[in-house]
């Protein structure tokens, strides 16, 4: 039997092959209720990783056939769609489905689903840079989950709040939120949320320039993620370890990590994550004076992040490392005025990103890395 609600999933349900087979059977026989419930079970097992483009298409087919026979099922399906669209980088659609699911949950008086929808809407709005909308959703979600006394869900809200505070540079508030998330997740036995709290703390310490502590948190997160077979989140940690190594000047190992994170994310259809790390990889390749490869990496990153100005801005700062590589090449050929123009362009990139650095930790870190490189230029 396929669980009607994700809370009914147990260890025996963690059988991806069986669920995929059930979904394929439902499609072949046009038994759309089976397709819908299999897709919802797969979404629950993905732990926020999304269904992927192919399964999203099957879910949409079931919805068009009217398989969501009541509002509760429809709200669950919309949240599954929101998660899949988020992973695919289709952020406006992701937020729309989450907000529609929220309206349905409120109409049904379903506080559990309303809390989930608030978090999903906040997640999409965060990637769109709409931070006041994020704050409003998360404050409402925290009120919901505290009233429900749900430690697992409250831990998730604190994790999202930590990410918001990190992005705004409110590092003490962020650390407090992630520590609360970690404690609640551990008390609830939620290994995935523990791993996410480690990831948030890692970035927090990275931005404080406490790199050994940051690396320790990333490695702890990797242990949990590998145990839980959460490949998407594992790729994200590997990519951010690559960014940390770029900051430290460990360019060869940084390029290897970033190439792995970018390629793996592209193969999984996780285009936004792939674009972020391909852009950072472009900076690494430029720092290694592999100029043609760096240009190609930045072009790919721009394509992958089309429609996502929040992260394209950070990638634009990393392009300053390519400007500096081109300056070195021009100087070696005796073209000093051209070299100075490339350096000036790199400095301009920092000024261009100034307004974003107040609300994007990725942009702030890109600026720190470029400023270091400029100091050596």
XYZ file of C-alpha atoms in Angstrom:
377
model
C 0.000 0.000 0.000
C 1.104 3.551 -0.680
C 0.953 5.851 2.318
C -1.688 8.577 2.204
C 0.474 10.899 4.273
C 4.256 11.199 4.573
C 4.041 10.596 8.325
C 2.937 7.027 7.516
C 6.151 6.210 5.649
C 8.385 3.786 7.493
C 11.723 2.141 6.734
C 10.048 -0.452 4.571
C 8.702 2.281 2.309
C 12.226 3.372 1.434
C 12.127 1.248 -1.702
C 12.587 3.555 -4.608
C 12.348 0.772 -7.187
C 8.962 -0.408 -5.916
C 7.538 3.104 -5.919
C 8.876 3.824 -9.406
C 7.375 0.525 -10.578
C 4.020 1.421 -9.014
C 4.098 4.809 -10.702
C 4.979 3.281 -14.090
C 2.159 0.753 -13.672
C -0.269 3.551 -12.869
C 0.765 5.500 -15.974
C 0.555 2.421 -18.225
C -2.910 1.494 -16.958
C -4.118 5.104 -16.534
C -4.768 4.505 -12.859
C -3.978 8.073 -11.944
C -4.648 7.719 -8.222
C -1.725 5.267 -8.028
C 0.459 7.693 -9.983
C -0.426 10.540 -7.635
C 0.182 8.614 -4.422
C 3.421 7.074 -5.699
C 4.686 10.521 -6.680
C 3.789 11.908 -3.236
C 5.582 9.024 -1.512
C 8.671 9.563 -3.698
C 8.596 13.267 -2.867
C 8.526 12.486 0.855
C 11.475 10.119 0.481
C 13.417 12.745 -1.492
C 13.571 14.879 1.688
C 13.313 18.152 -0.177
C 15.349 17.066 -3.184
C 12.376 17.265 -5.544
C 10.905 14.709 -7.914
C 12.929 15.675 -10.977
C 11.552 16.759 -14.342
C 10.299 13.362 -15.534
C 8.364 12.550 -12.358
C 7.029 16.095 -12.227
C 5.513 15.419 -15.647
C 3.840 12.257 -14.332
C 2.494 14.141 -11.315
C 1.082 16.809 -13.614
C -0.558 14.112 -15.731
C -2.271 12.709 -12.652
C -3.493 16.171 -11.654
C -4.864 16.852 -15.136
C -6.719 13.524 -14.934
C -8.378 14.632 -11.691
C -6.586 12.236 -9.337
C -6.487 14.840 -6.545
C -9.991 13.938 -5.433
C -10.125 16.299 -2.462
C -8.530 19.564 -1.323
C -6.186 17.832 1.132
C -4.693 15.704 -1.647
C -4.471 18.722 -3.925
C -2.570 20.735 -1.308
C -0.095 17.855 -0.878
C 0.343 17.575 -4.628
C 0.961 21.310 -4.944
C 3.634 21.128 -2.254
C 5.294 18.242 -4.107
C 5.166 20.340 -7.299
C 6.643 23.306 -5.415
C 9.555 21.177 -4.217
C 10.222 19.806 -7.703
C 10.004 23.241 -9.327
C 12.326 24.676 -6.672
C 14.980 22.046 -7.406
C 14.614 22.778 -11.142
C 15.178 26.505 -10.556
C 11.620 27.467 -11.568
C 11.271 29.675 -8.522
C 8.256 31.835 -9.372
C 6.219 28.726 -10.150
C 7.495 27.065 -6.980
C 6.401 29.997 -4.842
C 3.013 30.147 -6.606
C 2.264 26.474 -5.886
C 3.370 26.820 -2.264
C 1.149 29.853 -1.740
C -1.807 28.083 -3.368
C -1.205 25.095 -1.085
C -1.157 27.519 1.850
C -4.552 28.941 0.854
C -6.010 25.434 0.627
C -4.538 24.436 4.002
C -5.987 27.538 5.632
C -9.383 26.807 4.087
C -9.208 23.256 5.489
C -7.925 24.386 8.890
C -4.880 22.110 8.371
C -2.152 23.745 10.453
C 0.432 21.059 9.676
C 0.098 21.596 5.915
C -0.047 25.373 6.402
C 3.320 25.258 8.197
C 4.830 23.181 5.406
C 3.461 25.567 2.779
C 4.850 28.582 4.647
C 8.316 27.003 4.657
C 8.087 26.095 0.970
C 6.990 29.611 0.002
C 9.765 31.100 2.135
C 12.333 28.834 0.494
C 11.399 29.952 -3.025
C 11.144 33.616 -2.002
C 14.594 33.382 -0.408
C 16.154 32.300 -3.701
C 14.335 35.169 -5.425
C 15.862 37.630 -2.953
C 12.461 38.595 -1.482
C 13.705 38.580 2.078
C 10.847 40.461 3.751
C 8.402 37.924 2.300
C 10.669 35.184 3.646
C 10.641 36.714 7.117
C 6.841 37.035 7.154
C 6.314 33.403 6.122
C 8.850 32.080 8.636
C 7.522 34.076 11.565
C 4.039 32.760 10.816
C 5.399 29.218 10.409
C 7.212 29.406 13.748
C 3.984 30.439 15.472
C 2.160 27.524 13.839
C 4.726 24.888 14.794
C 5.156 26.082 18.359
C 1.380 25.863 18.802
C 1.515 22.308 17.410
C 4.505 21.396 19.662
C 6.134 19.725 16.665
C 9.882 19.598 17.379
C 10.816 18.363 13.900
C 8.860 21.075 12.087
C 10.046 23.779 14.514
C 13.628 22.690 13.847
C 12.999 23.158 10.115
C 11.665 26.680 10.676
C 14.684 27.640 12.786
C 16.947 26.279 10.031
C 15.264 28.526 7.461
C 15.466 31.478 9.873
C 19.173 30.783 10.270
C 19.615 30.936 6.506
C 17.748 34.247 6.387
C 19.918 35.744 9.146
C 23.084 34.408 7.483
C 22.063 36.026 4.206
C 21.488 39.378 5.922
C 24.840 39.153 7.727
C 23.151 38.788 11.133
C 25.643 36.151 12.137
C 24.900 35.928 15.867
C 21.160 35.576 15.244
C 21.896 32.997 12.559
C 24.120 30.913 14.819
C 21.493 30.950 17.563
C 18.803 29.809 15.101
C 20.958 26.986 13.712
C 21.901 25.805 17.208
C 18.228 25.718 18.193
C 17.459 23.821 15.000
C 20.217 21.321 15.723
C 19.035 20.632 19.286
C 15.403 20.208 18.252
C 16.353 17.983 15.314
C 18.482 15.769 17.519
C 15.686 15.472 20.095
C 13.297 14.468 17.294
C 15.779 12.045 15.711
C 15.755 14.036 12.462
C 19.150 13.337 10.912
C 18.403 15.341 7.771
C 17.613 18.485 9.748
C 20.748 17.923 11.861
C 22.788 17.836 8.668
C 21.161 21.039 7.403
C 21.925 22.753 10.726
C 25.578 21.715 10.371
C 25.576 23.184 6.846
C 24.208 26.493 8.118
C 26.694 26.641 10.984
C 29.504 25.814 8.565
C 28.708 28.854 6.450
C 28.303 30.999 9.576
C 31.804 30.111 10.762
C 33.179 30.415 7.220
C 31.970 33.999 7.061
C 33.531 34.643 10.469
C 36.804 33.318 8.942
C 36.852 30.413 11.415
C 37.612 28.001 8.597
C 38.638 24.954 10.625
C 35.338 25.048 12.513
C 33.482 25.570 9.233
C 35.193 22.566 7.637
C 34.378 20.408 10.657
C 30.672 21.247 10.363
C 30.700 20.496 6.629
C 32.364 17.133 7.262
C 29.854 16.278 9.991
C 27.050 17.152 7.581
C 28.591 14.872 4.937
C 28.634 11.912 7.322
C 24.908 12.326 8.030
C 23.961 12.989 4.412
C 25.829 9.929 3.132
C 24.194 7.781 5.788
C 20.790 9.063 4.702
C 21.680 8.761 0.973
C 20.778 12.421 0.406
C 22.797 12.884 -2.767
C 21.534 16.361 -3.620
C 22.510 17.874 -0.279
C 25.797 15.967 -0.363
C 26.620 17.657 -3.685
C 25.864 21.043 -2.142
C 28.266 20.407 0.742
C 30.981 19.223 -1.655
C 30.496 22.404 -3.688
C 30.769 24.666 -0.664
C 33.882 22.831 0.473
C 35.235 23.729 -2.976
C 34.367 27.382 -2.343
C 36.145 27.196 1.021
C 39.223 25.802 -0.703
C 39.113 28.576 -3.316
C 39.158 31.064 -0.439
C 42.158 29.260 1.027
C 43.995 29.120 -2.317
C 43.804 25.317 -2.622
C 42.880 25.624 -6.273
C 43.404 22.123 -7.633
C 41.285 20.387 -4.999
C 38.729 23.213 -5.182
C 38.316 22.686 -8.926
C 37.843 18.940 -8.447
C 35.125 19.418 -5.811
C 33.317 22.098 -7.795
C 33.441 20.113 -11.040
C 31.944 17.127 -9.216
C 29.197 19.229 -7.603
C 28.324 21.028 -10.835
C 28.326 17.992 -13.120
C 26.425 15.819 -10.630
C 23.800 18.529 -10.171
C 23.358 18.960 -13.923
C 22.899 15.231 -14.395
C 20.269 15.238 -11.656
C 18.443 18.172 -13.269
C 19.314 20.443 -10.316
C 20.168 23.368 -12.555
C 20.247 26.168 -10.001
C 22.792 24.370 -7.808
C 24.790 23.397 -10.895
C 24.878 27.030 -12.006
C 26.088 28.287 -8.637
C 29.007 25.879 -8.479
C 29.868 26.171 -12.168
C 30.216 29.904 -11.591
C 32.528 29.394 -8.628
C 34.449 26.851 -10.706
C 34.905 29.538 -13.353
C 36.656 31.634 -10.741
C 38.921 28.741 -9.782
C 39.818 28.051 -13.423
C 40.610 31.732 -13.917
C 42.836 31.697 -10.837
C 44.674 28.760 -12.429
C 45.050 30.872 -15.636
C 42.932 28.385 -17.604
C 41.226 31.311 -19.285
C 39.290 29.600 -22.098
C 37.895 27.002 -19.683
C 36.935 29.756 -17.242
C 35.042 31.662 -19.944
C 33.147 28.511 -20.878
C 32.299 27.843 -17.230
C 30.919 31.351 -16.723
C 28.833 31.123 -19.902
C 27.365 27.830 -18.722
C 26.677 29.264 -15.271
C 24.808 32.208 -16.789
C 22.671 29.833 -18.849
C 21.907 27.628 -15.859
C 21.002 30.611 -13.670
C 18.820 32.377 -16.221
C 16.005 34.087 -14.335
C 17.848 33.959 -10.996
C 19.446 37.406 -10.463
C 20.159 36.622 -6.802
C 22.845 34.057 -7.659
C 23.881 35.520 -11.022
C 25.096 38.552 -9.067
C 27.464 36.419 -6.988
C 28.686 34.651 -10.130
C 29.233 38.085 -11.681
C 31.619 38.922 -8.857
C 33.525 35.674 -9.381
C 33.977 36.794 -13.004
C 36.356 39.376 -11.575
C 38.850 36.541 -11.176
C 38.656 36.065 -14.948
C 39.298 39.793 -15.410
C 42.447 39.409 -13.319
C 43.558 36.349 -15.283
C 43.102 38.333 -18.502
C 45.076 41.186 -16.931
C 47.954 38.806 -16.171
C 47.874 37.495 -19.740
C 47.857 41.036 -21.194
C 50.703 42.123 -18.927
C 52.806 39.116 -19.953
C 52.395 40.251 -23.568
C 53.429 43.813 -22.700
C 49.926 45.324 -22.971
C 49.919 47.219 -19.669
C 47.035 49.576 -20.490
C 44.849 46.605 -21.388
C 45.915 44.881 -18.172
C 44.957 47.944 -16.119
C 41.554 48.036 -17.836
C 40.910 44.406 -16.850
C 41.865 45.159 -13.230
C 39.565 48.191 -13.228
C 36.732 46.003 -14.480
C 37.309 43.574 -11.620
C 37.077 46.457 -9.140
C 33.897 47.674 -10.837
C 32.312 44.254 -10.259
C 32.652 44.765 -6.505
C 30.963 48.168 -6.705
C 28.212 46.741 -8.923
C 27.432 44.055 -6.317
C 27.439 46.467 -3.371
C 23.667 46.592 -2.903
C 23.458 42.781 -3.016
C 26.107 42.219 -0.347
C 23.709 43.529 2.305
C 21.340 40.610 1.638
C 23.399 37.870 0.002
C 26.049 35.922 1.854
C 27.114 34.322 -1.443
C 27.786 37.778 -2.890
C 29.684 38.847 0.235
C 31.924 35.795 0.044
C 32.547 36.349 -3.667
C 33.583 39.931 -2.869
C 35.966 38.746 -0.116
C 37.619 36.307 -2.511
C 37.945 38.909 -5.263
C 39.289 41.535 -2.856
C 41.989 39.067 -1.765
C 42.907 38.434 -5.379
C 43.005 42.179 -6.148
C 45.324 42.766 -3.208
C 47.780 40.356 -4.843
C 47.333 41.767 -8.358
